[in-house]
Short mmCIF file of C-alpha atoms in Angstrom, two decimals:
data_model
loop_
_atom_site.label_atom_id
_atom_site.label_comp_id
_atom_site.label_asym_id
_atom_site.label_seq_id
_atom_site.Cartn_x
_atom_site.Cartn_y
_atom_site.Cartn_z
CA UNK E 1 31.64 -2.10 -15.00
CA UNK E 2 28.44 -1.61 -16.90
CA UNK E 3 25.20 -1.20 -15.05
CA UNK E 4 22.87 -4.17 -15.10
CA UNK E 5 19.19 -3.34 -15.46
CA UNK E 6 16.68 -3.59 -13.89
CA UNK E 7 18.09 -2.52 -10.53
CA UNK E 8 16.71 -4.08 -7.36
CA UNK E 9 16.08 -1.57 -4.56
CA UNK E 10 13.19 -3.28 -2.77
CA UNK E 11 15.14 -5.13 -0.09
CA UNK E 12 12.39 -4.72 2.52
CA UNK E 13 10.12 -6.89 0.39
CA UNK E 14 12.71 -9.59 0.01
CA UNK E 15 16.44 -9.93 -0.53
CA UNK E 16 18.31 -12.03 -3.05
CA UNK E 17 19.80 -15.18 -1.59
CA UNK E 18 23.50 -14.60 -0.98
CA UNK E 19 25.52 -16.98 -3.23
CA UNK E 20 27.41 -18.14 -0.11
CA UNK E 21 24.09 -19.09 1.47
CA UNK E 22 22.99 -20.90 -1.64
CA UNK E 23 26.28 -22.76 -1.76
CA UNK E 24 25.92 -23.87 1.86
CA UNK E 25 22.39 -25.13 1.18
CA UNK E 26 23.16 -26.93 -2.03
CA UNK E 27 24.33 -30.36 -0.69
CA UNK E 28 21.22 -30.63 1.50
CA UNK E 29 18.91 -30.94 -1.48
CA UNK E 30 20.43 -34.06 -2.97
CA UNK E 31 23.24 -35.56 -0.89
CA UNK E 32 22.43 -34.89 2.76
CA UNK E 33 18.69 -35.28 2.38
CA UNK E 34 17.89 -37.12 5.61
CA UNK E 35 15.05 -36.34 7.97
CA UNK E 36 16.51 -34.62 11.01
CA UNK E 37 14.12 -36.62 13.16
CA UNK E 38 15.47 -39.99 11.98
CA UNK E 39 17.41 -41.05 15.03
CA UNK E 40 18.89 -44.35 13.98
CA UNK E 41 20.92 -43.85 10.83
CA UNK E 42 23.61 -41.75 9.32
CA UNK E 43 21.27 -39.79 7.01
CA UNK E 44 19.22 -38.55 9.94
CA UNK E 45 22.26 -37.79 12.06
CA UNK E 46 23.85 -35.69 9.33
CA UNK E 47 20.66 -33.70 8.83
CA UNK E 48 20.28 -33.24 12.57
CA UNK E 49 23.86 -32.04 12.85
CA UNK E 50 23.26 -29.44 10.14
CA UNK E 51 20.10 -28.26 11.89
CA UNK E 52 21.86 -27.94 15.24
CA UNK E 53 24.73 -26.07 13.63
CA UNK E 54 22.25 -23.61 12.10
CA UNK E 55 20.40 -23.24 15.39
CA UNK E 56 23.68 -22.18 16.97
CA UNK E 57 24.42 -19.67 14.18
CA UNK E 58 21.01 -18.05 14.65
CA UNK E 59 21.25 -18.05 18.44
CA UNK E 60 24.71 -16.46 18.30
CA UNK E 61 23.46 -13.57 16.18
CA UNK E 62 20.85 -12.58 18.77
CA UNK E 63 22.69 -13.61 21.95
CA UNK E 64 20.46 -16.59 22.68
CA UNK E 65 20.93 -20.29 23.46
CA UNK E 66 20.46 -22.81 20.65
CA UNK E 67 17.59 -24.52 22.44
CA UNK E 68 15.62 -21.28 22.40
CA UNK E 69 15.32 -21.28 18.59
CA UNK E 70 12.14 -22.79 17.08
CA UNK E 71 12.02 -23.17 13.30
CA UNK E 72 8.95 -21.95 11.42
CA UNK E 73 7.98 -21.23 7.82
CA UNK E 74 8.73 -17.53 8.20
CA UNK E 75 8.03 -14.43 10.23
CA UNK E 76 4.28 -14.49 9.64
CA UNK E 77 4.07 -17.92 11.24
CA UNK E 78 6.45 -16.82 14.01
CA UNK E 79 4.26 -13.81 14.79
CA UNK E 80 1.14 -15.98 14.83
CA UNK E 81 2.76 -18.62 17.03
CA UNK E 82 4.18 -16.09 19.47
CA UNK E 83 0.99 -14.10 19.94
CA UNK E 84 -1.64 -16.83 19.71
CA UNK E 85 0.61 -19.25 21.59
CA UNK E 86 1.01 -16.85 24.51
CA UNK E 87 -2.67 -15.86 24.46
CA UNK E 88 -3.82 -19.48 24.68
CA UNK E 89 -1.23 -20.46 27.28
CA UNK E 90 -1.65 -17.51 29.62
CA UNK E 91 -5.31 -16.49 29.19
CA UNK E 92 -6.06 -17.41 32.77
CA UNK E 93 -3.51 -14.86 33.89
CA UNK E 94 -4.99 -12.08 31.79
CA UNK E 95 -6.69 -11.18 28.55
CA UNK E 96 -4.95 -7.97 27.54
CA UNK E 97 -2.35 -7.49 24.78
CA UNK E 98 -0.55 -4.27 23.82
CA UNK E 99 0.74 -3.62 20.31
CA UNK E 100 1.24 -0.69 17.92
CA UNK E 101 -0.79 0.64 14.97
CA UNK E 102 2.19 0.46 12.59
CA UNK E 103 2.96 -3.23 13.16
CA UNK E 104 3.07 -5.66 10.27
CA UNK E 105 -0.28 -7.20 9.29
CA UNK E 106 0.94 -10.56 10.61
CA UNK E 107 0.78 -9.02 14.09
CA UNK E 108 -2.25 -6.77 13.59
CA UNK E 109 -4.46 -9.39 11.97
CA UNK E 110 -3.46 -11.94 14.60
CA UNK E 111 -4.44 -9.49 17.34
CA UNK E 112 -7.73 -8.76 15.59
CA UNK E 113 -8.52 -12.45 15.52
CA UNK E 114 -7.80 -12.70 19.24
CA UNK E 115 -10.14 -9.76 19.85
CA UNK E 116 -12.89 -11.79 18.21
CA UNK E 117 -12.12 -14.55 20.69
CA UNK E 118 -12.59 -12.15 23.58
CA UNK E 119 -9.11 -10.73 24.17
CA UNK E 120 -8.65 -7.02 24.62
CA UNK E 121 -5.98 -5.34 22.52
CA UNK E 122 -4.54 -1.85 22.88
CA UNK E 123 -3.12 -0.45 19.64
CA UNK E 124 -0.68 2.26 20.65
CA UNK E 125 -0.36 5.29 18.37
CA UNK E 126 2.95 6.55 17.02
CA UNK E 127 4.32 10.09 16.87
CA UNK E 128 4.80 11.86 13.54
CA UNK E 129 8.32 10.38 13.41
CA UNK E 130 6.83 6.87 13.52
CA UNK E 131 8.20 6.08 16.99
CA UNK E 132 6.26 4.98 20.04
CA UNK E 133 6.90 6.34 23.49
CA UNK E 134 7.83 3.81 26.21
CA UNK E 135 5.64 5.89 28.53
CA UNK E 136 2.64 5.04 26.36
CA UNK E 137 3.43 1.36 26.85
CA UNK E 138 3.78 1.90 30.58
CA UNK E 139 0.45 3.71 30.79
CA UNK E 140 -1.35 1.08 28.74
CA UNK E 141 -0.27 -1.80 30.99
CA UNK E 142 -2.98 -3.17 33.26
CA UNK E 143 -2.97 -6.07 35.72
CA UNK E 144 -4.56 -8.12 32.92
CA UNK E 145 -1.76 -7.49 30.41
CA UNK E 146 -0.01 -10.72 29.39
CA UNK E 147 1.89 -9.65 26.27
CA UNK E 148 3.43 -6.61 24.62
CA UNK E 149 4.33 -6.91 20.92
CA UNK E 150 6.39 -4.14 19.30
CA UNK E 151 8.40 -4.52 16.11
CA UNK E 152 12.14 -3.85 16.05
CA UNK E 153 12.16 -1.96 12.74
CA UNK E 154 9.27 -0.99 10.51
CA UNK E 155 9.01 -2.56 7.07
CA UNK E 156 7.75 0.59 5.35
CA UNK E 157 9.54 3.50 6.98
CA UNK E 158 12.43 1.64 8.60
CA UNK E 159 12.12 3.35 11.98
CA UNK E 160 13.69 1.51 14.91
CA UNK E 161 11.51 1.34 18.02
CA UNK E 162 12.95 1.74 21.55
CA UNK E 163 12.92 -2.02 22.19
CA UNK E 164 15.42 -2.01 25.07
CA UNK E 165 13.39 0.52 27.04
CA UNK E 166 10.13 -1.32 26.44
CA UNK E 167 11.84 -4.61 27.31
CA UNK E 168 13.03 -3.22 30.63
CA UNK E 169 9.53 -2.02 31.41
CA UNK E 170 7.95 -5.37 30.60
CA UNK E 171 10.53 -7.24 32.66
CA UNK E 172 9.83 -5.04 35.68
CA UNK E 173 6.13 -5.77 35.38
CA UNK E 174 6.53 -9.47 34.60
CA UNK E 175 4.86 -9.17 31.20
CA UNK E 176 6.04 -11.16 28.20
CA UNK E 177 7.56 -9.12 25.39
CA UNK E 178 7.51 -10.16 21.73
CA UNK E 179 9.27 -8.32 18.93
CA UNK E 180 8.86 -8.88 15.22
CA UNK E 181 12.51 -8.39 14.30
CA UNK E 182 12.14 -9.41 10.66
CA UNK E 183 13.52 -6.19 9.21
CA UNK E 184 16.09 -5.50 11.88
CA UNK E 185 17.89 -8.74 12.69
CA UNK E 186 21.17 -8.98 10.84
CA UNK E 187 21.02 -5.29 9.93
CA UNK E 188 21.36 -3.60 13.32
CA UNK E 189 22.72 -4.82 16.67
CA UNK E 190 20.16 -6.84 18.58
CA UNK E 191 20.49 -8.97 21.71
CA UNK E 192 17.65 -10.75 23.49
CA UNK E 193 19.21 -10.28 26.92
CA UNK E 194 20.35 -6.68 26.57
CA UNK E 195 16.92 -5.82 25.17
CA UNK E 196 14.97 -8.06 27.59
CA UNK E 197 12.93 -9.71 24.86
CA UNK E 198 11.13 -13.03 25.42
CA UNK E 199 9.95 -13.84 21.90
CA UNK E 200 11.54 -12.80 18.60
CA UNK E 201 10.28 -13.39 15.04
CA UNK E 202 12.94 -13.87 12.37
CA UNK E 203 12.73 -14.44 8.63
CA UNK E 204 15.52 -15.73 6.37
CA UNK E 205 14.57 -14.05 3.12
CA UNK E 206 14.88 -10.54 4.52
CA UNK E 207 18.53 -11.20 5.36
CA UNK E 208 19.85 -12.79 2.15
CA UNK E 209 18.58 -16.27 2.98
CA UNK E 210 15.92 -18.36 1.24
CA UNK E 211 12.15 -17.85 1.38
CA UNK E 212 9.90 -20.18 3.36
CA UNK E 213 12.04 -20.47 6.47
CA UNK E 214 12.04 -18.45 9.67
CA UNK E 215 12.48 -18.82 13.37
CA UNK E 216 10.93 -17.86 16.65
CA UNK E 217 13.15 -17.23 19.64
CA UNK E 218 11.39 -18.49 22.78
CA UNK E 219 13.07 -17.65 26.10
CA UNK E 220 13.81 -20.67 28.31
CA UNK E 221 15.01 -18.98 31.48
CA UNK E 222 13.86 -15.91 33.45
CA UNK E 223 11.12 -16.43 32.53
CA UNK E 224 10.60 -19.82 30.93
CA UNK E 225 8.07 -19.13 28.18
CA UNK E 226 5.68 -21.86 27.06
CA UNK E 227 3.45 -21.63 24.00
CA UNK E 228 0.39 -23.57 22.94
CA UNK E 229 1.33 -24.83 19.47
CA UNK E 230 -0.72 -24.00 16.41
CA UNK E 231 0.43 -27.04 14.44
CA UNK E 232 0.16 -30.43 16.13
CA UNK E 233 1.91 -33.54 14.96
CA UNK E 234 5.17 -35.23 15.71
CA UNK E 235 6.15 -32.99 18.59
CA UNK E 236 9.11 -31.42 16.80
CA UNK E 237 10.73 -28.23 18.08
CA UNK E 238 10.03 -28.91 21.77
CA UNK E 239 6.42 -29.58 20.86
CA UNK E 240 5.84 -26.00 19.82
CA UNK E 241 5.96 -26.55 16.07
CA UNK E 242 5.42 -29.99 14.63
CA UNK E 243 6.38 -30.92 11.09
CA UNK E 244 9.47 -32.35 9.41
CA UNK E 245 12.20 -29.76 9.53
CA UNK E 246 13.07 -27.88 6.34
CA UNK E 247 16.74 -28.81 6.65
CA UNK E 248 17.85 -27.04 3.48
CA UNK E 249 16.11 -23.82 4.46
CA UNK E 250 17.40 -24.06 8.01
CA UNK E 251 20.97 -24.42 6.77
CA UNK E 252 20.37 -21.33 4.64
CA UNK E 253 18.96 -19.31 7.53
CA UNK E 254 21.91 -20.33 9.70
CA UNK E 255 24.46 -19.36 7.07
CA UNK E 256 22.66 -16.04 6.46
CA UNK E 257 22.88 -15.28 10.20
CA UNK E 258 26.56 -16.19 10.30
CA UNK E 259 27.36 -13.87 7.40
CA UNK E 260 25.24 -11.07 8.88
CA UNK E 261 27.04 -11.32 12.20
CA UNK E 262 30.48 -11.23 10.60
CA UNK E 263 29.75 -8.40 8.18
CA UNK E 264 27.06 -6.28 9.81
CA UNK E 265 29.27 -3.47 10.99
CA UNK E 266 31.07 -2.90 7.70
CA UNK E 267 27.96 -3.52 5.64
CA UNK E 268 25.63 -1.22 7.54
CA UNK E 269 28.15 1.60 7.25
CA UNK E 270 28.43 1.13 3.51
CA UNK E 271 24.65 0.91 2.99
CA UNK E 272 24.07 3.93 5.21
CA UNK E 273 26.39 6.07 3.12
CA UNK E 274 24.58 4.96 -0.05
CA UNK E 275 21.22 5.77 1.54
CA UNK E 276 22.42 9.18 2.65
CA UNK E 277 23.78 9.91 -0.80
CA UNK E 278 20.45 9.01 -2.37
CA UNK E 279 18.50 11.10 0.13
CA UNK E 280 20.75 14.13 -0.17
CA UNK E 281 20.76 13.90 -3.95
CA UNK E 282 16.97 13.85 -4.15
CA UNK E 283 16.54 16.73 -1.73
CA UNK E 284 19.22 18.77 -3.52
CA UNK E 285 17.75 18.17 -6.96
CA UNK E 286 14.05 18.42 -6.21
CA UNK E 287 11.90 20.78 -4.14
CA UNK E 288 9.19 19.44 -1.83
CA UNK E 289 10.62 16.03 -1.06
CA UNK E 290 9.60 14.85 2.41
CA UNK E 291 11.17 12.09 4.48
CA UNK E 292 8.64 9.78 6.13
CA UNK E 293 9.71 8.59 9.57
CA UNK E 294 12.51 9.55 11.92
CA UNK E 295 15.89 10.12 10.30
CA UNK E 296 18.18 9.01 13.11
CA UNK E 297 16.38 5.91 14.43
CA UNK E 298 16.22 4.21 11.09
CA UNK E 299 17.47 1.13 9.27
CA UNK E 300 20.57 2.01 7.23
CA UNK E 301 19.01 0.79 3.96
CA UNK E 302 15.62 2.46 4.26
CA UNK E 303 14.59 5.65 2.52
CA UNK E 304 10.88 6.44 2.41
CA UNK E 305 10.13 9.79 0.82
CA UNK E 306 7.12 11.57 -0.61
CA UNK E 307 7.43 13.60 -3.80
CA UNK E 308 4.63 16.14 -3.41
CA UNK E 309 2.19 16.56 -6.33
CA UNK E 310 3.33 13.33 -8.00
CA UNK E 311 1.29 10.14 -7.60
CA UNK E 312 3.38 7.17 -6.50
CA UNK E 313 2.27 4.56 -8.99
CA UNK E 314 2.82 6.89 -11.94
CA UNK E 315 6.31 7.53 -10.59
CA UNK E 316 7.00 3.79 -10.35
CA UNK E 317 5.94 3.53 -13.98
CA UNK E 318 8.39 6.25 -14.92
CA UNK E 319 11.30 4.46 -13.26
CA UNK E 320 10.37 0.98 -14.38
CA UNK E 321 13.96 -0.24 -14.55
CA UNK E 322 14.32 0.36 -10.80
CA UNK E 323 12.40 -1.93 -8.44
CA UNK E 324 11.02 0.05 -5.50
CA UNK E 325 7.66 0.23 -3.67
CA UNK E 326 5.04 2.90 -3.15
CA UNK E 327 2.56 3.61 -0.36
CA UNK E 328 0.12 4.73 -3.01
CA UNK E 329 -3.31 3.11 -2.93
CA UNK E 330 -3.00 2.30 -6.61
CA UNK E 331 -0.22 -0.17 -5.87
CA UNK E 332 -2.22 -2.10 -3.32
CA UNK E 333 -5.36 -4.18 -3.60
CA UNK E 334 -7.12 -2.27 -0.84
CA UNK E 335 -7.37 1.08 -2.68
CA UNK E 336 -6.29 2.72 0.59
CA UNK E 337 -2.92 4.40 0.90
CA UNK E 338 -0.40 3.04 3.41
CA UNK E 339 -1.86 2.64 6.92
CA UNK E 340 1.64 3.17 8.31
CA UNK E 341 2.00 6.61 6.73
CA UNK E 342 -1.54 7.51 7.79
CA UNK E 343 -0.64 6.56 11.38
CA UNK E 344 2.22 9.07 11.23
CA UNK E 345 -0.28 11.76 10.28
CA UNK E 346 1.13 12.05 6.78
CA UNK E 347 -1.70 13.52 4.67
CA UNK E 348 -3.33 11.10 2.28
CA UNK E 349 -2.11 13.19 -0.62
CA UNK E 350 1.51 12.73 0.48
CA UNK E 351 0.90 9.07 1.28
CA UNK E 352 -0.14 8.61 -2.35
CA UNK E 353 3.16 10.25 -3.33
CA UNK E 354 5.47 8.04 -1.30
CA UNK E 355 8.25 5.81 -2.54
CA UNK E 356 10.15 3.27 -0.44
CA UNK E 357 13.74 2.61 -1.44
CA UNK E 358 15.22 -0.46 0.25
CA UNK E 359 18.97 -0.61 -0.25
CA UNK E 360 20.83 -3.80 0.51
CA UNK E 361 24.01 -5.82 0.39
CA UNK E 362 24.27 -5.94 -3.38
CA UNK E 363 23.50 -2.32 -4.28
CA UNK E 364 26.35 -0.22 -5.64
CA UNK E 365 27.10 3.49 -5.74
CA UNK E 366 26.71 3.36 -9.51
CA UNK E 367 23.15 2.08 -9.06
CA UNK E 368 22.35 4.84 -6.59
CA UNK E 369 23.63 7.46 -9.06
CA UNK E 370 21.52 5.94 -11.79
CA UNK E 371 18.41 5.85 -9.58
CA UNK E 372 18.98 9.44 -8.56
CA UNK E 373 18.98 10.61 -12.17
CA UNK E 374 16.03 8.51 -13.19
CA UNK E 375 13.87 9.55 -10.23
CA UNK E 376 14.74 13.22 -10.65
CA UNK E 377 13.82 13.16 -14.33
CA UNK E 378 10.58 11.27 -13.72
CA UNK E 379 9.48 13.57 -10.89
CA UNK E 380 10.21 16.66 -12.99
CA UNK E 381 8.31 15.24 -15.93
CA UNK E 382 5.31 14.20 -13.84
CA UNK E 383 5.19 17.55 -12.09
CA UNK E 384 4.94 19.19 -15.51
CA UNK E 385 1.96 16.92 -16.00
CA UNK E 386 0.47 17.60 -12.57
CA UNK E 387 -2.40 20.09 -12.21
CA UNK E 388 -1.59 20.28 -8.49
CA UNK E 389 1.98 21.38 -9.17
CA UNK E 390 0.65 23.99 -11.61
CA UNK E 391 -1.82 25.32 -9.07
CA UNK E 392 0.87 25.56 -6.39
CA UNK E 393 3.14 27.44 -8.82
CA UNK E 394 0.24 29.88 -9.42
CA UNK E 395 0.14 30.49 -5.67
CA UNK E 396 -3.03 28.53 -4.96
CA UNK E 397 -3.26 26.92 -1.53
CA UNK E 398 -4.55 23.42 -2.30
CA UNK E 399 -6.20 23.15 1.09
CA UNK E 400 -8.57 26.00 0.17
CA UNK E 401 -9.75 24.28 -3.02
CA UNK E 402 -13.19 22.71 -2.94
CA UNK E 403 -12.51 19.36 -4.61
CA UNK E 404 -15.25 17.62 -6.48
CA UNK E 405 -16.12 14.25 -5.04
CA UNK E 406 -14.91 15.04 -1.56
CA UNK T 1 0.31 -5.07 -12.35
CA UNK T 2 1.09 -5.16 -16.04
CA UNK T 3 -0.07 -2.22 -18.11
CA UNK T 4 -1.47 -2.46 -21.62
CA UNK T 5 0.73 -1.19 -24.45
CA UNK T 6 -1.71 1.66 -25.05
CA UNK T 7 -1.54 2.84 -21.43
CA UNK T 8 2.25 2.74 -21.59
CA UNK T 9 2.24 4.66 -24.86
CA UNK T 10 0.01 7.43 -23.47
CA UNK T 11 2.09 7.53 -20.28
CA UNK T 12 5.38 7.82 -22.18
CA UNK T 13 4.01 10.18 -24.84
CA UNK T 14 1.05 11.97 -23.33
CA UNK T 15 -0.95 13.88 -25.96
CA UNK T 16 -1.99 17.48 -25.49
CA UNK T 17 -0.39 18.24 -22.15
CA UNK T 18 -0.76 21.84 -21.07
CA UNK T 19 -3.16 24.60 -20.17
CA UNK T 20 -5.30 27.27 -21.80
CA UNK T 21 -6.17 30.56 -20.20
CA UNK T 22 -9.07 29.74 -17.89
CA UNK T 23 -10.53 33.21 -18.37
CA UNK T 24 -10.81 32.89 -22.16
CA UNK T 25 -14.60 32.71 -22.88
CA UNK T 26 -14.02 30.07 -25.56
CA UNK T 27 -12.29 27.78 -23.03
CA UNK T 28 -14.06 25.33 -20.73
CA UNK T 29 -12.18 23.90 -17.74
CA UNK T 30 -13.02 20.76 -15.81
CA UNK T 31 -11.19 19.94 -12.58
CA UNK T 32 -12.26 16.61 -11.07
CA UNK T 33 -11.03 14.24 -8.38
CA UNK T 34 -9.20 15.08 -5.16
CA UNK T 35 -5.58 14.86 -4.03
CA UNK T 36 -6.54 12.66 -1.05
CA UNK T 37 -8.03 10.14 -3.45
CA UNK T 38 -4.82 10.04 -5.47
CA UNK T 39 -6.40 11.34 -8.70
CA UNK T 40 -6.91 14.90 -9.96
CA UNK T 41 -7.63 15.63 -13.61
CA UNK T 42 -7.74 19.03 -15.24
CA UNK T 43 -9.17 18.89 -18.73
CA UNK T 44 -9.71 21.96 -20.92
CA UNK T 45 -11.51 22.40 -24.23
CA UNK T 46 -11.30 25.30 -26.63
CA UNK T 47 -14.56 25.62 -28.55
CA UNK T 48 -15.43 27.62 -31.65
CA UNK T 49 -18.61 29.47 -30.58
CA UNK T 50 -19.85 29.70 -34.19
CA UNK T 51 -19.62 26.01 -35.02
CA UNK T 52 -19.77 24.57 -31.47
CA UNK T 53 -16.84 22.36 -32.42
CA UNK T 54 -13.96 21.57 -30.04
CA UNK T 55 -10.92 22.94 -31.81
CA UNK T 56 -8.35 22.04 -29.19
CA UNK T 57 -8.08 20.20 -25.88
CA UNK T 58 -5.45 20.01 -23.18
CA UNK T 59 -4.99 18.17 -19.91
CA UNK T 60 -2.89 17.81 -16.80
CA UNK T 61 -3.32 14.85 -14.47
CA UNK T 62 -2.09 13.86 -11.02
CA UNK T 63 -2.72 10.16 -10.79
CA UNK T 64 -1.61 6.69 -11.78
CA UNK T 65 -0.57 5.71 -15.28
CA UNK T 66 -4.12 4.68 -16.17
CA UNK T 67 -5.49 8.06 -15.09
CA UNK T 68 -2.87 9.85 -17.19
CA UNK T 69 -3.65 7.61 -20.17
CA UNK T 70 -7.44 8.06 -19.78
CA UNK T 71 -7.21 11.84 -19.82
CA UNK T 72 -4.62 11.88 -22.61
CA UNK T 73 -6.90 9.68 -24.74
CA UNK T 74 -9.89 11.89 -23.91
CA UNK T 75 -8.14 14.99 -25.30
CA UNK T 76 -7.37 13.07 -28.51
CA UNK T 77 -10.98 12.05 -28.93
CA UNK T 78 -12.34 15.51 -28.13
CA UNK T 79 -10.55 17.40 -30.86
CA UNK T 80 -12.80 17.95 -33.85
CA UNK T 81 -15.96 16.77 -32.13
CA UNK T 82 -19.02 18.91 -31.62
CA UNK T 83 -20.07 19.62 -28.06
CA UNK T 84 -22.96 17.17 -28.38
CA UNK T 85 -20.69 14.44 -29.72
CA UNK T 86 -18.22 15.07 -26.91
CA UNK T 87 -20.92 14.58 -24.31
CA UNK T 88 -21.61 11.16 -25.80
CA UNK T 89 -18.17 9.82 -24.86
CA UNK T 90 -18.65 7.06 -22.31
CA UNK T 91 -16.11 5.79 -19.81
CA UNK T 92 -16.67 2.25 -21.09
CA UNK T 93 -15.21 3.27 -24.45
CA UNK T 94 -12.07 4.47 -22.69
CA UNK T 95 -11.87 1.19 -20.72
CA UNK T 96 -12.11 -0.75 -23.96
CA UNK T 97 -9.59 1.33 -25.89
CA UNK T 98 -6.97 1.22 -23.11
CA UNK T 99 -7.71 -2.33 -21.87
CA UNK T 100 -8.10 -1.05 -18.33
CA UNK T 101 -8.42 -3.73 -15.62
CA UNK T 102 -11.41 -3.55 -13.21
CA UNK T 103 -9.41 -1.76 -10.48
CA UNK T 104 -8.66 1.07 -12.93
CA UNK T 105 -12.20 1.69 -14.17
CA UNK T 106 -12.51 4.67 -11.84
CA UNK T 107 -9.80 6.38 -13.95
CA UNK T 108 -12.05 6.23 -17.00
CA UNK T 109 -15.04 7.47 -14.97
CA UNK T 110 -12.97 10.43 -13.86
CA UNK T 111 -12.03 11.20 -17.49
CA UNK T 112 -15.70 11.15 -18.51
CA UNK T 113 -16.51 13.43 -15.57
CA UNK T 114 -13.72 15.79 -16.63
CA UNK T 115 -15.10 16.04 -20.18
CA UNK T 116 -18.59 16.86 -18.89
CA UNK T 117 -17.25 19.34 -16.35
CA UNK T 118 -15.17 21.14 -18.99
CA UNK T 119 -18.09 21.45 -21.40
CA UNK T 120 -20.43 22.52 -18.64
CA UNK T 121 -17.95 25.25 -17.66
CA UNK T 122 -17.83 26.47 -21.26
CA UNK T 123 -21.63 26.48 -21.54
CA UNK T 124 -21.91 28.38 -18.29
CA UNK T 125 -19.55 31.04 -19.61
CA UNK T 126 -21.47 31.25 -22.87
CA UNK T 127 -24.84 31.23 -21.13
CA UNK T 128 -25.89 28.34 -23.34
CA UNK T 129 -26.17 25.55 -20.86
CA UNK T 130 -29.35 23.71 -21.54
CA UNK T 131 -29.23 20.83 -19.09
CA UNK T 132 -27.43 22.11 -16.03
CA UNK T 133 -28.88 19.41 -13.78
CA UNK T 134 -27.45 16.60 -15.84
CA UNK T 135 -24.10 18.26 -16.26
CA UNK T 136 -23.88 18.95 -12.57
CA UNK T 137 -24.86 15.44 -11.66
CA UNK T 138 -22.03 14.11 -13.74
CA UNK T 139 -19.44 16.62 -12.59
#
């Protein structure tokens, strides 16, 4: 089989829609187009049935009940609804929220907004492996704490946080626990009861479903969680999220969850071996390649590495038939390198040199071999072009250099 | 971000990559930027002391494609120019030639700084620097 270029290896940004998902969605655009809230005719009933079927598929994947699934437009909305919804509902109980510095911006910016409204937020640090310590959560809890929000797996470095331990802690203290599980659900085992989680954000397009649809798991028993809605209207989704349901998207999310549940074990093993092959190949071929984030507690498809003395964006340019991401400032609008890598204590120089490979369901070994060759060649070429590499070869310690403009 | 054809060309075929002996009195070396900022340029000029003409130029750059292209273009423009003509090169000319977008203007500024720093280094070695304040301010 010949290799098809360009190769997609940016599956943390988004995933292609699985053809099986697309096929399941297809009739709901044109034939079964009813409004799931239309209670008195066939068109509405059929749409409602599809929605309820999907709700069950999603609930099954995370060990929840169907009624605990609220549909949203995606994980950003789910994060907003979970955090703001809890803050507004429970502010009389307390005004303190605990989260982590490496969370997604949908969580961090939401917390920052709540700070402006008078809430107090603790942003826990991470260790150099990107993981937080449950003890830090324990020590940060006060009698005013109403919510802890910690992501399941990080979108940049793929590290998996100790959710079960934090969940146990929160349950003991009677504090609600939210996890942004966008990157982890469908990729690694996750169960709301085993992990003691009360609120879970899910997105379809990170798990081979369509964009624009997501869900929020909201626990109904022990404890029964109530949220103040952000969108008011027809009282859909138990009043927590009004708006006509995106039936097509919901069917897609449901199907994506069903496939993930059936294939997760086999698939994660296959992707892990591809990831390990890529990592080993790079380290064997090139000196001074550094893994960002813990190796063991990591999503199977994630490889985030820094190629010292090579700037990330220039590397992306050199491998332009492979779609990956960089933590380099030059690839972002902010002109600051990745805040996640900085939180790990990775030097800014190495943050500028980082590349995130996100392997997924449709990547092949042939593609990994190709990427390995292309990256190795580009890094070698750019190091020949790098004054830093030259200085290091001459035995100069870059930390002793007085840089202009510092 | 889409790159201009000229940036891609300089990135794929950088001109005048390499190094001269820093200790050679006819060589001026400019090292500007910092690794933490994601850009470091080393630009060197080899100057004929009798004619004051830049006979050769070389560079090495750690930075994005636009930074590599800016320094590669600078070495092309430097060859054959007198020292005075070289000091007249403005970053805006580099921006124009390479079609750099606003977020990449700092790459052209760095290239201009590198040119001035390299020439200043040469003049220091030769003991002919006439405006050290200006050269320093731009370095």
